[in-house]
XYZ file of C-alpha atoms in Angstrom:
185
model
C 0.000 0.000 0.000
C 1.560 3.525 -1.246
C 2.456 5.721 1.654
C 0.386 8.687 2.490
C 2.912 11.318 2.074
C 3.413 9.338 -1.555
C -0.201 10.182 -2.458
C -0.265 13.583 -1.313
C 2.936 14.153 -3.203
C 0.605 13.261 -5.948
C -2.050 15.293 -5.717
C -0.275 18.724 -4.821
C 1.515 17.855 -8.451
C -1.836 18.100 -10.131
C -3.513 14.318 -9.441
C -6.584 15.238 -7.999
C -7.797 11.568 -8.631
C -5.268 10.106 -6.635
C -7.025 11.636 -3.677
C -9.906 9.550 -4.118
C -7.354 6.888 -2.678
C -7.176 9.044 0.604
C -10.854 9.457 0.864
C -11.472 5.804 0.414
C -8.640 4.933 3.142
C -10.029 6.903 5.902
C -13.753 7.688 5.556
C -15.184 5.183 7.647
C -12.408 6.217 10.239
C -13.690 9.521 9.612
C -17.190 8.850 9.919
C -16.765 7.092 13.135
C -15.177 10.731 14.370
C -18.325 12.040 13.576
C -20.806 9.743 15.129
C -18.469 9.754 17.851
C -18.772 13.455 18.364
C -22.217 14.219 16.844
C -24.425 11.684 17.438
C -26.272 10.093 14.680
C -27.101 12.720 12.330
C -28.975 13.031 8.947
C -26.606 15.185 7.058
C -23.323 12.955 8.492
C -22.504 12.168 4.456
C -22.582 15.911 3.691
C -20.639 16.791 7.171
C -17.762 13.631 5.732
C -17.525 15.053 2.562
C -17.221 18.823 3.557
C -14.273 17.291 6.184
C -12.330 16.093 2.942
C -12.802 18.851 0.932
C -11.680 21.345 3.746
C -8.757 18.615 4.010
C -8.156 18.981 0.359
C -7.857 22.715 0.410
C -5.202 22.445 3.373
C -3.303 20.023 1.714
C -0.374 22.785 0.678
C -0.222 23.486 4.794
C 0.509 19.697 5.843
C 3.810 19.064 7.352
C 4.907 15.368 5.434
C 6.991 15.256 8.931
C 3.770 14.874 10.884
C 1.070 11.545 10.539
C -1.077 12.279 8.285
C -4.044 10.532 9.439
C -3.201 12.555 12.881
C -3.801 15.484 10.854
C -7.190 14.466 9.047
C -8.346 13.486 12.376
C -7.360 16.636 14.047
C -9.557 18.622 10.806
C -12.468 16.670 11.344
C -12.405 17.035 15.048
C -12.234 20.925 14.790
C -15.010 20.855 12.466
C -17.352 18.544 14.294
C -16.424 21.218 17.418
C -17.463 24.424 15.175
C -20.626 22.135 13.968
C -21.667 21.816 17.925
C -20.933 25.535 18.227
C -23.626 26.587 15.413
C -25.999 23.893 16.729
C -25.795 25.489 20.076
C -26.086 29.019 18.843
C -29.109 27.974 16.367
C -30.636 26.301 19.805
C -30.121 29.277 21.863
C -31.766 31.482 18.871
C -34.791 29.161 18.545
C -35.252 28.937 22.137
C -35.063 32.840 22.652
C -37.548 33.727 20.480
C -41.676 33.194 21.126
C -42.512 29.992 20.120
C -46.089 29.398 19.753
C -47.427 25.631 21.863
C -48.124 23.221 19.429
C -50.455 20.366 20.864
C -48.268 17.339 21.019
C -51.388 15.595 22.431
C -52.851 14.301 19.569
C -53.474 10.708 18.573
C -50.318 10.628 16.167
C -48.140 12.051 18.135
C -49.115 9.569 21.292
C -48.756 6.770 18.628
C -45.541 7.442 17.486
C -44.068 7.881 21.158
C -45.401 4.892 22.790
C -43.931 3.149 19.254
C -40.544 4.732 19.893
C -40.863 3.384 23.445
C -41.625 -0.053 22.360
C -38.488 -0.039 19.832
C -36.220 1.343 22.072
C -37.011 -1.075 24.844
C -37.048 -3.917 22.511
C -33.423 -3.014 21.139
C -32.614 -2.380 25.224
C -32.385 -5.847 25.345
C -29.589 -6.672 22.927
C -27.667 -4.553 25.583
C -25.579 -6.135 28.579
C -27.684 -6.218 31.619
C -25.125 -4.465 33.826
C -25.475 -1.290 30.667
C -29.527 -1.527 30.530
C -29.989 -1.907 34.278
C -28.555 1.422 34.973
C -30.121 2.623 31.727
C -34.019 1.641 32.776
C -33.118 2.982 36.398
C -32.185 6.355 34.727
C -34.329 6.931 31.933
C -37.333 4.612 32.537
C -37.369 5.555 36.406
C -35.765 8.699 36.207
C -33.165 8.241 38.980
C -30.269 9.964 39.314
C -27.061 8.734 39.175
C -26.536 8.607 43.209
C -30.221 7.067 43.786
C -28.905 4.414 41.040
C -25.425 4.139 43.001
C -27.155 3.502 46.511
C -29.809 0.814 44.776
C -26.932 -1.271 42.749
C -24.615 -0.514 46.307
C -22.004 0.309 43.441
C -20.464 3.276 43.304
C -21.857 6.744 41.315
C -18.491 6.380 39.078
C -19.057 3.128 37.734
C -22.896 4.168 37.137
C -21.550 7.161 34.960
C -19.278 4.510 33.549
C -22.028 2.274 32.766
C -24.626 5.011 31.283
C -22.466 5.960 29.012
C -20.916 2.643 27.578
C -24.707 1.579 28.111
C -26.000 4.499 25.261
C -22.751 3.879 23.289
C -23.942 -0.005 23.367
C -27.522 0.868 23.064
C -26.851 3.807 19.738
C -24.708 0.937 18.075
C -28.260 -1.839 18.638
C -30.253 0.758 17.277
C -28.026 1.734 14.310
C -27.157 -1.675 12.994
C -30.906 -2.300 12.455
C -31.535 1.248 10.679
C -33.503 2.866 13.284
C -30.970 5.115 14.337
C -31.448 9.069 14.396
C -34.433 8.744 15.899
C -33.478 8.184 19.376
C -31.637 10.435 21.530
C -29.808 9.560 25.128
């Protein structure tokens, strides 16, 4: 396999198609930086491809003495950072302004959650029992993480620990069947 700093040689000659080769070798590495960091989201293809074109544009500023793949990573890091930035601001915007109730009490809409429920407490149970105890004790029973802590007599580290490895486990069930997006822990 040709070295990256072979293929980027390339391309700053004038082979743009040889950077196809660098997109193909690190786009699911890529992606997974962007799950990682933005949840499952519908414009993630859009987000991976703006990533390598910003990384194509920079390609004059990398330093050959450096890992490349460090680099890429370090790109789509910063942009998956600014990307939380102008979701926050866009949230703070939406929030500030007068937002007219809508009734979310309508047959639909009571459908559709108790639905969601059902699917996200069916896919609960591809999930280690140590992750989707602490899970269903937080979000089914809404305890916190100490009331959790005292009723497991482990301590309110390892329940942190657990909720969190428990959604990673639980995004990953949902996402290999294709329901993902939908749910958010």
């Amino acid at each position: 396999m040709e070295e990256d700093r072979v293929i980027i040689g390339r391309v700053l000659q004038g082979n743009k198609d040889a950077y196809s080769e660098i997109i193909s070798r690190y786009h699911g590495k890529v992606s997974s930086i962007l799950r990682k960091m933005l949840g499952h989201t519908p414009d993630a293809q859009d987000i991976v491809q703006e990533i390598f074109i910003k990384t194509y544009y920079h390609l004059p500023e990398y330093k050959t003495n450096y890992d490349f793949s460090a680099w890429l990573y370090r790109i789509a890091a910063n942009y998956c950072l600014d990307e939380l930035r102008k979701r926050k601001r866009k949230q703070q915007l939406t929030t500030s302004e007068e937002i007219e109730p809508v009734d979310s009490h309508t047959p639909e809409v009571a459908f559709l959650n108790k639905e969601g429920q059902r699917l996200l407490r069916q896919r609960m149970m591809s999930v280690e029992e140590k992750y989707r105890i602490v899970l269903e004790m937080r979000y089914f029973e809404s305890l916190s993480c100490e009331e959790i802590s005292h009723r497991l007599s482990i301590p309110s580290s390892t329940v942190r620990t657990r909720l969190s490895r428990g959604k990673d486990k639980l995004r990953e069930a949902i996402g290999h069947v294709g329901q993902g997006g939908d749910f958010h822990l």
